[in-house]
Amino acid sequence: AQSVTQLGSHVSVSEGALVLLRCNYSSSVPPYLFWYVQYPNQGLQLLLKYTSAATLVKGINGFEAEFKKSETSFHLTKPSAHMSDAAEYFCAVSTTGGGADGLTFGKGTHLIIQP
Amino acid sequence: DSGVTQTPKHLITATGQRVTLRCSPRSGDLSVYWYQQSLDQGLQFLIQYYNGEERAKGNILERFSAQQFPDLHSELNLSSLELGDSALYFCASSVEGGRGWADTQYFGPGTRLTVL
Protein backbone atom coordinates (compact mmCIF):
# COMPACT_ATOMS: atom_id res chain seq x y z
CA ALA A 1 0.00 0.00 0.00
CA GLN A 2 1.15 3.51 -0.67
CA SER A 3 1.22 6.47 1.71
CA VAL A 4 2.14 10.14 1.73
CA THR A 5 3.66 12.27 4.48
CA GLN A 6 3.57 16.04 4.28
CA LEU A 7 5.92 17.65 6.77
CA GLY A 8 4.43 20.71 8.38
CA SER A 9 0.69 21.20 8.63
CA HIS A 10 1.30 24.96 8.39
CA VAL A 11 4.05 26.80 6.53
CA SER A 12 4.43 30.57 6.70
CA VAL A 13 6.58 32.57 4.28
CA SER A 14 6.93 36.24 3.42
CA GLU A 15 5.67 37.56 0.11
CA GLY A 16 8.48 37.25 -2.42
CA ALA A 17 10.27 34.49 -0.48
CA LEU A 18 10.90 30.93 -1.57
CA VAL A 19 8.07 28.48 -1.00
CA LEU A 20 9.06 24.90 -0.09
CA LEU A 21 6.38 22.34 0.76
CA ARG A 22 7.65 18.89 1.63
CA CYS A 23 6.20 15.57 0.54
CA ASN A 24 7.59 12.09 1.11
CA TYR A 25 5.91 9.00 -0.26
CA SER A 26 5.98 5.31 0.36
CA SER A 27 5.27 2.95 -2.49
CA SER A 28 6.33 -0.58 -3.35
CA VAL A 29 6.19 0.15 -7.07
CA PRO A 30 7.14 3.21 -9.14
CA PRO A 31 4.63 5.85 -8.19
CA TYR A 32 2.70 8.54 -9.95
CA LEU A 33 2.78 11.72 -7.86
CA PHE A 34 0.53 14.74 -7.81
CA TRP A 35 0.27 18.12 -6.12
CA TYR A 36 -3.16 19.67 -5.74
CA VAL A 37 -4.15 23.08 -4.34
CA GLN A 38 -7.39 23.84 -2.53
CA TYR A 39 -8.55 27.41 -2.08
CA PRO A 40 -11.13 28.16 0.63
CA ASN A 41 -14.56 26.73 -0.13
CA GLN A 42 -13.42 25.26 -3.43
CA GLY A 43 -12.52 21.90 -4.85
CA LEU A 44 -9.01 20.69 -5.58
CA GLN A 45 -7.07 21.90 -8.58
CA LEU A 46 -4.12 20.04 -10.06
CA LEU A 47 -0.82 21.97 -9.86
CA LEU A 48 1.42 19.35 -11.44
CA LYS A 49 2.01 15.62 -11.78
CA TYR A 50 4.96 13.25 -12.12
CA THR A 51 4.47 10.35 -14.49
CA SER A 52 8.01 8.90 -14.77
CA ALA A 53 9.15 11.18 -17.57
CA ALA A 54 11.26 14.18 -16.46
CA THR A 55 12.13 14.24 -12.76
CA LEU A 56 11.69 18.02 -12.60
CA VAL A 57 8.07 18.83 -13.23
CA LYS A 58 6.78 22.29 -13.95
CA GLY A 59 3.21 23.18 -13.09
CA ILE A 60 0.83 26.07 -13.10
CA ASN A 61 1.25 29.38 -11.27
CA GLY A 62 5.07 29.11 -11.23
CA PHE A 63 5.22 25.96 -9.09
CA GLU A 64 7.54 23.05 -9.76
CA ALA A 65 8.46 19.81 -8.04
CA GLU A 66 11.39 17.42 -8.27
CA PHE A 67 11.05 13.66 -7.99
CA LYS A 68 13.93 12.16 -6.01
CA LYS A 69 13.70 8.39 -5.90
CA SER A 70 16.64 7.98 -3.50
CA GLU A 71 14.92 10.25 -0.99
CA THR A 72 11.36 9.11 -1.83
CA SER A 73 10.47 12.79 -2.03
CA PHE A 74 8.45 15.07 -4.26
CA HIS A 75 8.82 18.53 -2.72
CA LEU A 76 6.93 21.49 -4.17
CA THR A 77 8.71 24.80 -4.68
CA LYS A 78 8.06 28.28 -6.00
CA PRO A 79 10.85 30.88 -6.20
CA SER A 80 8.77 33.87 -5.13
CA ALA A 81 5.59 33.64 -3.07
CA HIS A 82 2.58 35.74 -3.94
CA MET A 83 -0.35 36.59 -1.68
CA SER A 84 -2.64 34.63 -3.99
CA ASP A 85 -0.69 31.43 -3.20
CA ALA A 86 -2.26 31.24 0.26
CA ALA A 87 -4.17 27.96 0.24
CA GLU A 88 -4.09 24.32 1.31
CA TYR A 89 -1.72 22.10 -0.66
CA PHE A 90 -2.04 18.34 -0.97
CA CYS A 91 0.48 15.82 -2.20
CA ALA A 92 -1.00 12.60 -3.56
CA VAL A 93 0.34 9.26 -4.79
CA SER A 94 -1.02 6.52 -6.98
CA THR A 95 0.49 3.29 -8.20
CA THR A 96 -1.77 3.03 -11.20
CA GLY A 97 -1.78 6.59 -12.49
CA GLY A 98 -4.70 7.78 -10.45
CA GLY A 99 -7.14 5.42 -12.01
CA ALA A 100 -8.16 1.98 -10.79
CA ASP A 101 -7.30 2.77 -7.20
CA GLY A 102 -7.97 6.42 -6.59
CA LEU A 103 -5.44 8.80 -5.11
CA THR A 104 -3.88 8.55 -1.67
CA PHE A 105 -3.51 12.04 -0.21
CA GLY A 106 -1.30 13.50 2.45
CA LYS A 107 -2.82 15.46 5.33
CA GLY A 108 -2.20 18.75 3.58
CA THR A 109 -0.08 21.83 4.27
CA HIS A 110 -1.68 25.18 4.87
CA LEU A 111 0.46 27.86 3.21
CA ILE A 112 0.35 31.29 4.83
CA ILE A 113 1.81 34.28 3.03
CA GLN A 114 2.95 37.17 5.22
CA PRO A 115 2.84 40.64 3.60
CA ASP B 1 -14.35 26.05 -12.90
CA SER B 2 -13.35 22.40 -13.37
CA GLY B 3 -16.48 21.44 -15.30
CA VAL B 4 -17.53 18.95 -12.62
CA THR B 5 -20.78 19.85 -10.91
CA GLN B 6 -22.07 18.63 -7.58
CA THR B 7 -25.45 19.09 -5.93
CA PRO B 8 -26.46 20.06 -3.41
CA LYS B 9 -23.80 22.40 -2.13
CA HIS B 10 -24.86 21.99 1.48
CA LEU B 11 -26.92 19.32 3.20
CA ILE B 12 -28.03 19.25 6.81
CA THR B 13 -29.75 16.17 8.13
CA ALA B 14 -30.24 14.11 11.27
CA THR B 15 -28.64 10.91 12.49
CA GLY B 16 -30.19 7.78 11.06
CA GLN B 17 -31.30 9.47 7.87
CA ARG B 18 -30.35 8.72 4.27
CA VAL B 19 -29.10 11.25 1.70
CA THR B 20 -28.08 11.21 -1.94
CA LEU B 21 -25.30 13.33 -3.38
CA ARG B 22 -25.15 13.92 -7.10
CA CYS B 23 -22.23 14.49 -9.44
CA SER B 24 -22.03 15.34 -13.13
CA PRO B 25 -18.59 14.74 -14.65
CA ARG B 26 -16.87 16.89 -17.24
CA SER B 27 -18.12 16.39 -20.74
CA GLY B 28 -16.33 13.38 -22.24
CA ASP B 29 -15.01 11.99 -18.95
CA LEU B 30 -15.87 8.35 -18.35
CA SER B 31 -14.53 7.92 -14.82
CA VAL B 32 -16.04 9.30 -11.65
CA TYR B 33 -14.39 9.16 -8.23
CA TRP B 34 -15.81 9.95 -4.81
CA TYR B 35 -13.70 11.29 -1.94
CA GLN B 36 -14.49 12.24 1.64
CA GLN B 37 -12.66 15.10 3.35
CA SER B 38 -12.91 15.38 7.12
CA LEU B 39 -10.76 16.96 9.82
CA ASP B 40 -10.09 13.54 11.38
CA GLN B 41 -9.30 11.46 8.32
CA GLY B 42 -8.22 14.04 5.76
CA LEU B 43 -8.99 13.27 2.12
CA GLN B 44 -9.94 9.66 1.54
CA PHE B 45 -10.79 7.86 -1.67
CA LEU B 46 -14.15 6.12 -1.44
CA ILE B 47 -15.00 4.56 -4.79
CA GLN B 48 -14.50 4.83 -8.56
CA TYR B 49 -16.84 4.12 -11.45
CA TYR B 50 -15.86 3.83 -15.07
CA ASN B 51 -18.50 3.97 -17.78
CA GLY B 52 -21.18 2.64 -15.46
CA GLU B 53 -19.15 -0.10 -13.81
CA GLU B 54 -17.51 -0.09 -10.40
CA ARG B 55 -13.73 -0.10 -10.94
CA ALA B 56 -12.10 0.47 -7.56
CA LYS B 57 -13.08 0.64 -3.93
CA GLY B 58 -11.32 2.57 -1.22
CA ASN B 59 -12.35 3.22 2.35
CA ILE B 60 -16.06 3.19 1.70
CA LEU B 61 -18.34 2.09 4.51
CA GLU B 62 -20.98 -0.58 3.93
CA ARG B 63 -23.65 2.05 4.74
CA PHE B 64 -22.49 3.99 1.68
CA SER B 65 -23.09 3.04 -1.93
CA ALA B 66 -22.70 4.65 -5.31
CA GLN B 67 -23.70 4.16 -8.90
CA GLN B 68 -23.02 5.68 -12.28
CA PHE B 69 -25.87 6.05 -14.71
CA PRO B 70 -25.91 5.68 -18.54
CA ASP B 71 -25.58 9.45 -18.93
CA LEU B 72 -22.42 9.12 -16.76
CA HIS B 73 -23.64 11.16 -13.82
CA SER B 74 -23.08 9.52 -10.48
CA GLU B 75 -24.83 9.40 -7.14
CA LEU B 76 -23.40 8.63 -3.73
CA ASN B 77 -25.94 7.28 -1.26
CA LEU B 78 -25.23 7.58 2.45
CA SER B 79 -27.58 5.78 4.83
CA SER B 80 -28.00 5.33 8.59
CA LEU B 81 -26.06 8.53 8.99
CA GLU B 82 -23.90 9.10 12.04
CA LEU B 83 -22.37 12.28 13.45
CA GLY B 84 -18.99 11.14 12.18
CA ASP B 85 -20.22 11.17 8.59
CA SER B 86 -20.23 14.97 8.64
CA ALA B 87 -17.67 15.93 6.02
CA LEU B 88 -17.05 17.46 2.64
CA TYR B 89 -17.73 14.97 -0.15
CA PHE B 90 -15.94 15.54 -3.43
CA CYS B 91 -16.58 14.06 -6.78
CA ALA B 92 -13.83 14.01 -9.39
CA SER B 93 -13.80 12.88 -12.99
CA SER B 94 -11.17 11.87 -15.51
CA VAL B 95 -11.12 10.82 -19.13
CA GLU B 96 -9.97 7.26 -18.71
CA GLY B 97 -9.14 6.17 -15.20
CA GLY B 98 -7.39 2.95 -16.01
CA ARG B 99 -4.13 1.39 -14.85
CA GLY B 100 -1.09 3.14 -16.21
CA TRP B 101 -3.04 6.20 -17.23
CA ALA B 102 -1.78 9.22 -15.34
CA ASP B 103 -5.13 10.86 -15.75
CA THR B 104 -5.74 14.22 -14.24
CA GLN B 105 -8.67 14.04 -11.89
CA TYR B 106 -10.81 17.17 -12.03
CA PHE B 107 -12.58 17.90 -8.77
CA GLY B 108 -16.00 19.38 -8.23
CA PRO B 109 -16.69 22.03 -5.57
CA GLY B 110 -17.96 19.46 -3.08
CA THR B 111 -21.06 18.85 -1.00
CA ARG B 112 -20.81 19.76 2.66
CA LEU B 113 -22.80 17.27 4.72
CA THR B 114 -23.69 18.10 8.30
CA VAL B 115 -25.28 15.39 10.43
CA LEU B 116 -26.96 16.68 13.59
XYZ file of C-alpha atoms in Angstrom, chain B residues 14-102:
89
model
C -30.238 14.105 11.274
C -28.643 10.908 12.489
C -30.193 7.776 11.061
C -31.299 9.470 7.870
C -30.352 8.720 4.274
C -29.096 11.250 1.698
C -28.083 11.215 -1.940
C -25.296 13.327 -3.384
C -25.155 13.917 -7.099
C -22.232 14.486 -9.435
C -22.028 15.340 -13.134
C -18.587 14.739 -14.646
C -16.866 16.894 -17.237
C -18.122 16.389 -20.744
C -16.335 13.381 -22.242
C -15.008 11.992 -18.952
C -15.871 8.354 -18.350
C -14.528 7.917 -14.820
C -16.042 9.302 -11.648
C -14.394 9.159 -8.234
C -15.813 9.955 -4.810
C -13.703 11.290 -1.943
C -14.493 12.239 1.641
C -12.665 15.103 3.351
C -12.907 15.375 7.125
C -10.765 16.958 9.817
C -10.090 13.541 11.382
C -9.304 11.462 8.316
C -8.216 14.040 5.759
C -8.988 13.273 2.117
C -9.939 9.663 1.542
C -10.794 7.862 -1.669
C -14.146 6.116 -1.441
C -15.000 4.563 -4.788
C -14.502 4.832 -8.559
C -16.844 4.118 -11.449
C -15.858 3.833 -15.067
C -18.497 3.971 -17.783
C -21.182 2.645 -15.460
C -19.152 -0.100 -13.814
C -17.507 -0.088 -10.405
C -13.734 -0.096 -10.938
C -12.096 0.472 -7.560
C -13.079 0.642 -3.927
C -11.315 2.566 -1.217
C -12.346 3.221 2.354
C -16.062 3.187 1.700
C -18.342 2.095 4.514
C -20.984 -0.575 3.925
C -23.645 2.047 4.745
C -22.486 3.991 1.680
C -23.087 3.040 -1.927
C -22.704 4.652 -5.308
C -23.704 4.156 -8.897
C -23.024 5.678 -12.284
C -25.869 6.054 -14.711
C -25.913 5.683 -18.536
C -25.582 9.453 -18.933
C -22.421 9.123 -16.761
C -23.641 11.160 -13.819
C -23.078 9.520 -10.475
C -24.831 9.398 -7.141
C -23.396 8.630 -3.726
C -25.940 7.280 -1.261
C -25.231 7.576 2.451
C -27.579 5.779 4.827
C -27.997 5.329 8.595
C -26.061 8.531 8.985
C -23.896 9.104 12.036
C -22.371 12.279 13.448
C -18.989 11.141 12.180
C -20.219 11.170 8.589
C -20.229 14.967 8.643
C -17.670 15.927 6.022
C -17.054 17.456 2.639
C -17.728 14.972 -0.155
C -15.942 15.537 -3.429
C -16.579 14.059 -6.783
C -13.828 14.009 -9.393
C -13.798 12.881 -12.989
C -11.174 11.867 -15.513
C -11.124 10.817 -19.126
C -9.968 7.265 -18.706
C -9.136 6.169 -15.196
C -7.387 2.947 -16.005
C -4.128 1.386 -14.850
C -1.092 3.138 -16.211
C -3.036 6.195 -17.235
C -1.784 9.225 -15.338
